[in-house]
PDB file of C-alpha atoms in Angstrom:
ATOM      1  CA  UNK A1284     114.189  94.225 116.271  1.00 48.00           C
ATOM      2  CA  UNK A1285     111.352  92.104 114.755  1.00 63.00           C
ATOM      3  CA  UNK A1286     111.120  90.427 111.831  1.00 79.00           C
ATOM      4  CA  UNK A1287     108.279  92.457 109.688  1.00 83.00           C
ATOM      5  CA  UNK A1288     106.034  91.166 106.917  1.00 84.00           C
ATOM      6  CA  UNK A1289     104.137  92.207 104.333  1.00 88.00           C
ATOM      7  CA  UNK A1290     100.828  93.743 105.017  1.00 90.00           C
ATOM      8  CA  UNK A1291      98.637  91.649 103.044  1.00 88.00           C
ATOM      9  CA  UNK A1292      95.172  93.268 103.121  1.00 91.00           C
ATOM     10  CA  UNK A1293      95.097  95.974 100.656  1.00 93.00           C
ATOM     11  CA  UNK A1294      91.854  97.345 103.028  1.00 95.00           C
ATOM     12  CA  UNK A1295      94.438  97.278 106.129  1.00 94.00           C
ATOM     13  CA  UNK A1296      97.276  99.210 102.879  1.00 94.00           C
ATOM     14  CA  UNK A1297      94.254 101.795 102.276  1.00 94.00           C
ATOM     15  CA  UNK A1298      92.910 102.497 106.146  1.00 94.00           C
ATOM     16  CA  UNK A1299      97.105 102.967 107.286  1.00 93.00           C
ATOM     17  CA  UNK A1300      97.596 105.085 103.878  1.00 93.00           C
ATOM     18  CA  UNK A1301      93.924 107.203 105.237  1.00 94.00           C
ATOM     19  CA  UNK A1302      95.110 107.386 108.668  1.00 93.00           C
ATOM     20  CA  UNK A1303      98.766 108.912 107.883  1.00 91.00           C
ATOM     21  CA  UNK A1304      97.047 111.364 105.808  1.00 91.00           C
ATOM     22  CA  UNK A1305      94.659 111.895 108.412  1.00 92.00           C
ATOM     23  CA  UNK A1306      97.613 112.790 110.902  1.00 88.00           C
ATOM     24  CA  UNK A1307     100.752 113.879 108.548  1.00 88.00           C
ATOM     25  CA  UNK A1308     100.579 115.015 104.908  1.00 92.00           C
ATOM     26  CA  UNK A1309     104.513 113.835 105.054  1.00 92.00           C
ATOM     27  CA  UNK A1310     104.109 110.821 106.373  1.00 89.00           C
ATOM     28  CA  UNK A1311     101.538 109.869 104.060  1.00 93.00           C
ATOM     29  CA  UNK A1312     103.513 110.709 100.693  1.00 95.00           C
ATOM     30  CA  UNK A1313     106.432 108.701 102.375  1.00 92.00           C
ATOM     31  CA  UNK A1314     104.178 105.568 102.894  1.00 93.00           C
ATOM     32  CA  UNK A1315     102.392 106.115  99.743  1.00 95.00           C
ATOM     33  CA  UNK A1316     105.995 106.167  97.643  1.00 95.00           C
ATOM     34  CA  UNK A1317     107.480 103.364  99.504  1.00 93.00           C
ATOM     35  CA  UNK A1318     104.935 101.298  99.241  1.00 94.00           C
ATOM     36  CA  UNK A1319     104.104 102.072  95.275  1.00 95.00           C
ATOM     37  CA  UNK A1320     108.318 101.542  94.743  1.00 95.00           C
ATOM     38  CA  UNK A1321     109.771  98.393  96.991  1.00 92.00           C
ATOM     39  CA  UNK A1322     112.576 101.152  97.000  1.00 93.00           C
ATOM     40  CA  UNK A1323     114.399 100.691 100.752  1.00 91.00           C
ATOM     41  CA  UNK A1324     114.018 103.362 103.541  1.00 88.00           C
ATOM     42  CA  UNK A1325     117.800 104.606 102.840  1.00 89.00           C
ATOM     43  CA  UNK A1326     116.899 105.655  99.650  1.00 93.00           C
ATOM     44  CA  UNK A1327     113.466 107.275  99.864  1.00 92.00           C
ATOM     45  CA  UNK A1328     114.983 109.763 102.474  1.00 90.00           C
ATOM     46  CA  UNK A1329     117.848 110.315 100.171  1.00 93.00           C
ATOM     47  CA  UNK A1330     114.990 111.737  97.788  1.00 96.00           C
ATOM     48  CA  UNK A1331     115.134 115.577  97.097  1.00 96.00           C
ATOM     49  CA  UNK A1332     112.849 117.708  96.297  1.00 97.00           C
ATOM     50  CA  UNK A1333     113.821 118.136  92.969  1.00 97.00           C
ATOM     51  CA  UNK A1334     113.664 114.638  91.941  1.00 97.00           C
ATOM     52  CA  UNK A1335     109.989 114.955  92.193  1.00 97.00           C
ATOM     53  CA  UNK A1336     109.714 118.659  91.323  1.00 96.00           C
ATOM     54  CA  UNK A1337     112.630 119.725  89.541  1.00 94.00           C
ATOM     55  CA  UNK A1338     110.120 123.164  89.756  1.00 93.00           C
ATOM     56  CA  UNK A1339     107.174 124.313  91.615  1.00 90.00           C
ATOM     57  CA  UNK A1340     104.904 123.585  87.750  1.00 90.00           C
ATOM     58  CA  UNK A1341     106.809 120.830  87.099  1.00 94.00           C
ATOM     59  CA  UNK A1342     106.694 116.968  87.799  1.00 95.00           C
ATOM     60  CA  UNK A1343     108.955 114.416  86.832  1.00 96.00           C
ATOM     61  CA  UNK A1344     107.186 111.158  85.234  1.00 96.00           C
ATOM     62  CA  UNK A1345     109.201 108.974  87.204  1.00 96.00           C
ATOM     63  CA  UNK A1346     111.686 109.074  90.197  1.00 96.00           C
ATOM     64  CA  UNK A1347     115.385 108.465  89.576  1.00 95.00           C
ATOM     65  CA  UNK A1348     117.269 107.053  92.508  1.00 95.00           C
ATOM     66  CA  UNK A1349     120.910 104.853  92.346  1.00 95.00           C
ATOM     67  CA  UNK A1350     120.053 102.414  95.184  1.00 93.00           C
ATOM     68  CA  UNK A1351     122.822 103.115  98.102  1.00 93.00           C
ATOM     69  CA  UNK A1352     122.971  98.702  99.191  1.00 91.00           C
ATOM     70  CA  UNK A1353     123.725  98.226  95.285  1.00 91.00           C
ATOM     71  CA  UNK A1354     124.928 101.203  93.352  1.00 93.00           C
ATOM     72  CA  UNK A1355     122.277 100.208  91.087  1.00 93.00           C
ATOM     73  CA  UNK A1356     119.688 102.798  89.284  1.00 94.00           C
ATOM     74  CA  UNK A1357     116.230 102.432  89.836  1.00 94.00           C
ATOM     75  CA  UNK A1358     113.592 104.193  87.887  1.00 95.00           C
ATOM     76  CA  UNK A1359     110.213 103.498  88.968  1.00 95.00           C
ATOM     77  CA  UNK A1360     107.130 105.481  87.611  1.00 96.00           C
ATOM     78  CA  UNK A1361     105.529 108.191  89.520  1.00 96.00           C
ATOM     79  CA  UNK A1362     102.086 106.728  89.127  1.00 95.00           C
ATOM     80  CA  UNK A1363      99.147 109.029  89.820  1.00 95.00           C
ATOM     81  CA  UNK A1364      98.401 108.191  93.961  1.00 95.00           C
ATOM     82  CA  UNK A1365     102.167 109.277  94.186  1.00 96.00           C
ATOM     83  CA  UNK A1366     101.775 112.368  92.415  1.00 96.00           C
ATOM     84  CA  UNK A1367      98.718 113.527  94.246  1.00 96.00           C
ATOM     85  CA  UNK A1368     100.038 112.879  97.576  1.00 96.00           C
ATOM     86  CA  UNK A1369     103.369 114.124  96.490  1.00 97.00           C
ATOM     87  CA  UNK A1370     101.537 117.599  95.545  1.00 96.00           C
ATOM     88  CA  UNK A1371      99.341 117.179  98.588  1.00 95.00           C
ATOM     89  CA  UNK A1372     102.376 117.085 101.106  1.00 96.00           C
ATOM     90  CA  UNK A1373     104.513 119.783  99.091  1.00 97.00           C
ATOM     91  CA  UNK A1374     101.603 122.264  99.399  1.00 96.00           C
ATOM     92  CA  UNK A1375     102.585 121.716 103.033  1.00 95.00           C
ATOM     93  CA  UNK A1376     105.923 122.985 102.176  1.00 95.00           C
ATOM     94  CA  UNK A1377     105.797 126.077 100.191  1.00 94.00           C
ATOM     95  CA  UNK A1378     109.747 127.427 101.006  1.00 94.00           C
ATOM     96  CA  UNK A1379     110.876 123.613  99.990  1.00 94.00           C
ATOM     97  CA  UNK A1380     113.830 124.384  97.283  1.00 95.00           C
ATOM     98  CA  UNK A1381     114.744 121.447  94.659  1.00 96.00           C
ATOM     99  CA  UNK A1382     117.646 120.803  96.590  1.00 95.00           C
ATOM    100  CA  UNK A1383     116.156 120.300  99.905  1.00 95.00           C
ATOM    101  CA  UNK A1384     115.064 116.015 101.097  1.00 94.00           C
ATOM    102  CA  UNK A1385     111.966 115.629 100.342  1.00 95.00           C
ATOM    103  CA  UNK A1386     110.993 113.986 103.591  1.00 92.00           C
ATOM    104  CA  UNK A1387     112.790 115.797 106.210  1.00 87.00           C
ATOM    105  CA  UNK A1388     113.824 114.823 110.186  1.00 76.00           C
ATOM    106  CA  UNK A1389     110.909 115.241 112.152  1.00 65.00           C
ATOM    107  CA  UNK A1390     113.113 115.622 115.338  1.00 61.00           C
ATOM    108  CA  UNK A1391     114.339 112.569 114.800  1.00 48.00           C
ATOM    109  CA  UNK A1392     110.552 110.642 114.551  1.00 44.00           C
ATOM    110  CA  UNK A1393     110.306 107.923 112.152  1.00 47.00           C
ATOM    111  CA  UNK A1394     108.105 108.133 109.378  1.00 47.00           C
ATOM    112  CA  UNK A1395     106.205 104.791 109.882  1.00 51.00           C
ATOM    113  CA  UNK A1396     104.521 104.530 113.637  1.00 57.00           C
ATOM    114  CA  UNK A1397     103.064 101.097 114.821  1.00 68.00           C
ATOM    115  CA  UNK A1398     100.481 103.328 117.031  1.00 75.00           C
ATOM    116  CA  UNK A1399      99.499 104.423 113.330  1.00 75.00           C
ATOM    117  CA  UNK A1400      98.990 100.526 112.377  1.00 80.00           C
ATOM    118  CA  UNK A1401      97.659  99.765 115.369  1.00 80.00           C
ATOM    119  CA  UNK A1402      94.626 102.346 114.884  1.00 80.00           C
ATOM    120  CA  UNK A1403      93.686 100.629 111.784  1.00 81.00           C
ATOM    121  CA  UNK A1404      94.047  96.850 113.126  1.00 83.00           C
ATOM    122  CA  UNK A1405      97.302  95.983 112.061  1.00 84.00           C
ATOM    123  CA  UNK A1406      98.385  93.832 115.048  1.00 82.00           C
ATOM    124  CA  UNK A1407     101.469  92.432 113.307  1.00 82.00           C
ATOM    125  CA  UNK A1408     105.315  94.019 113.494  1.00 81.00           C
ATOM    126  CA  UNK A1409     105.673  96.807 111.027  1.00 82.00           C
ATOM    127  CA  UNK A1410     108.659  99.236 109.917  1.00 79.00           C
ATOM    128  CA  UNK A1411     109.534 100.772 107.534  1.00 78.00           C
ATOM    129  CA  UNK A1412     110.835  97.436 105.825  1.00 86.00           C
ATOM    130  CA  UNK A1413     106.905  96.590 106.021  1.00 89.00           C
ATOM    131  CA  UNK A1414     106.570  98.678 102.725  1.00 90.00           C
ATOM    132  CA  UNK A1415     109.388  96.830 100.680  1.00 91.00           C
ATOM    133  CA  UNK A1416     107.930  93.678 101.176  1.00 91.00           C
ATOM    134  CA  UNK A1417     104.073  94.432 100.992  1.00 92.00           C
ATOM    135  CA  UNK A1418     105.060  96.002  97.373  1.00 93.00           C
ATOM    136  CA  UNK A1419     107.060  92.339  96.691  1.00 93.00           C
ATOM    137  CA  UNK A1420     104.199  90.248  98.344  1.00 91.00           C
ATOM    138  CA  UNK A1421     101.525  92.798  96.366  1.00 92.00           C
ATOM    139  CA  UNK A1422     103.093  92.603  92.972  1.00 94.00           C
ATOM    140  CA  UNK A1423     103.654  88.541  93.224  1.00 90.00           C
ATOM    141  CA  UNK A1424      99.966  88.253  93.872  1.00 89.00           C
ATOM    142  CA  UNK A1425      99.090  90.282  90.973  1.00 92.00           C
ATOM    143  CA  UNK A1426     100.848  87.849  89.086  1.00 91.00           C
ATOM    144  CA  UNK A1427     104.222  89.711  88.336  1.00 94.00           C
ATOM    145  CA  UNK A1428     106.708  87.182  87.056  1.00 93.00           C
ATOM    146  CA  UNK A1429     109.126  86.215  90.229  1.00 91.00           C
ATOM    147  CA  UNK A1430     112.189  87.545  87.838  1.00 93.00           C
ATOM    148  CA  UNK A1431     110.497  90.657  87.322  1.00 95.00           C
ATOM    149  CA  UNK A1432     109.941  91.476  91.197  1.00 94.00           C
ATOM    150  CA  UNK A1433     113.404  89.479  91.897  1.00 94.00           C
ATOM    151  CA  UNK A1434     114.910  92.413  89.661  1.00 93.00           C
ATOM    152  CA  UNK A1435     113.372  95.480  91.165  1.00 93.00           C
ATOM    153  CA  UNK A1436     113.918  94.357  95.030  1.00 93.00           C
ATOM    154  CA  UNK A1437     117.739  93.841  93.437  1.00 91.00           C
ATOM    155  CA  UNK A1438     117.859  90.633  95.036  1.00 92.00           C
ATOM    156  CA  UNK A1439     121.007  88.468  93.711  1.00 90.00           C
ATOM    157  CA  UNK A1440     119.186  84.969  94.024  1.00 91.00           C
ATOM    158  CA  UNK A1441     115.540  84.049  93.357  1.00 87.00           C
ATOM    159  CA  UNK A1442     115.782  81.922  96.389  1.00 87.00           C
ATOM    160  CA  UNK A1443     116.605  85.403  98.462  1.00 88.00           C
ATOM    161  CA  UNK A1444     113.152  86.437  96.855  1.00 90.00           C
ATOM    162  CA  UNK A1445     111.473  83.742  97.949  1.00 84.00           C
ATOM    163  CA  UNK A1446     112.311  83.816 101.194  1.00 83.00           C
ATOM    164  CA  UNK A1447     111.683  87.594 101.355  1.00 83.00           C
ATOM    165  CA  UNK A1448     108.020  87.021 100.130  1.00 83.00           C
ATOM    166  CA  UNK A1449     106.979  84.407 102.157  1.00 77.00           C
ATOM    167  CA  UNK A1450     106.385  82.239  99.928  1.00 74.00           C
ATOM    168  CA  UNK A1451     105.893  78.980 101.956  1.00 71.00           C
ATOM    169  CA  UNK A1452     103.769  75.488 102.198  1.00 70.00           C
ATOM    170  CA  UNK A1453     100.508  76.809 101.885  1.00 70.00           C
ATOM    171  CA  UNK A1454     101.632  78.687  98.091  1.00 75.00           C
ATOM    172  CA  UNK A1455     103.441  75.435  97.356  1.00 76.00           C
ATOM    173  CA  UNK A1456     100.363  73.149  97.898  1.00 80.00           C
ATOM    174  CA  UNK A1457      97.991  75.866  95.854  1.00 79.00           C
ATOM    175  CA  UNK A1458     100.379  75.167  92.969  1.00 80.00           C
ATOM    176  CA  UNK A1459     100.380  71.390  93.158  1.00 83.00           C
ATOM    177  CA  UNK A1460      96.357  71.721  93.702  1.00 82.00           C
ATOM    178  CA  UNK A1461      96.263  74.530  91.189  1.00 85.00           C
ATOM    179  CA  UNK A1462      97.397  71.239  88.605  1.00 80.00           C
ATOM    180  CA  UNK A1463      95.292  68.568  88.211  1.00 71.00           C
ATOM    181  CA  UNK A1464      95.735  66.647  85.286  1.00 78.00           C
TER     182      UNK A1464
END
């Protein structure tokens, strides 16, 4: 399998996020949670139901999930695009009990479909890793602290991090450039 990397245009983020909605109210909510989380594929198809919705009325302010690679617990906000496409896809689902995953088999289709990034111009390698590290790549060039995005990917070294964003000669010589004294 490819190496994937970050999608880095948040136009190329919005027209894949438009065209899985366009195509699969699932698939959408799926995309739209992994890519607003970093959380890894494993564990946003562990999701149930009811750790969205504990209730058809009811919404929980942020999803709960112990990360299966690390044991650790996560907690991430469910910020308003998640919610709506959340509710969006659900209505989709009216029989869905708390208990049931919250992104179900699709006959064994993956979520994520490179003829879905390929309609929108994406013409790098994508899977469903692609999420993961546009949230890492996103979040670093919003200007979240590296210790702060280090902690929520779970990564044990900063130097893992680094690596896993891309950060490479071009980021080192804006910092060097970035200081002139």
């Amino acid at each position: 399998m490819n190496a994937v990397e970050p999608i880095r245009d948040p136009k190329a983020i919005a027209a894949l996020k438009a065209r899985l909605y366009q195509v699969n109210r699932r698939n959408a909510a799926w995309f739209t949670l992994g890519i607003n989380t970093g959380l890894r594929i494993g564990d946003l198809l562990r999701i149930r139901v009811g750790d969205v919705r504990p209730t058809r009325k009811q919404w929980m302010d942020r999803l709960i999930v112990i990360e299966q690679k690390t044991g650790k617990r996560k907690d991430p906000p469910l910020s308003p695009p998640m919610k709506q496409a959340l509710q969006e896809y659900l209505a989709t689902r009216p029989e869905a009990r708390a208990t049931d995953p919250l992104f179900p088999s699709q006959r064994g289709g993956r979520p994520l479909t490179r003829q879905a990034a390929k309609a929108v111009g994406i013409t790098e390698p994508i899977g469903t890793h692609t999420m993961r590290k546009s949230w890492g790549y996103h979040a670093r060039k919003a200007g979240i602290d590296l210790t702060i995005i280090q902690d929520v990917l779970n990564h044990s070294d900063h130097a893992i991090t680094y690596r896993y964003l891309g950060i490479d000669r071009y980021d080192r010589d804006q910092a060097y450039q970035s200081l002139n004294f």
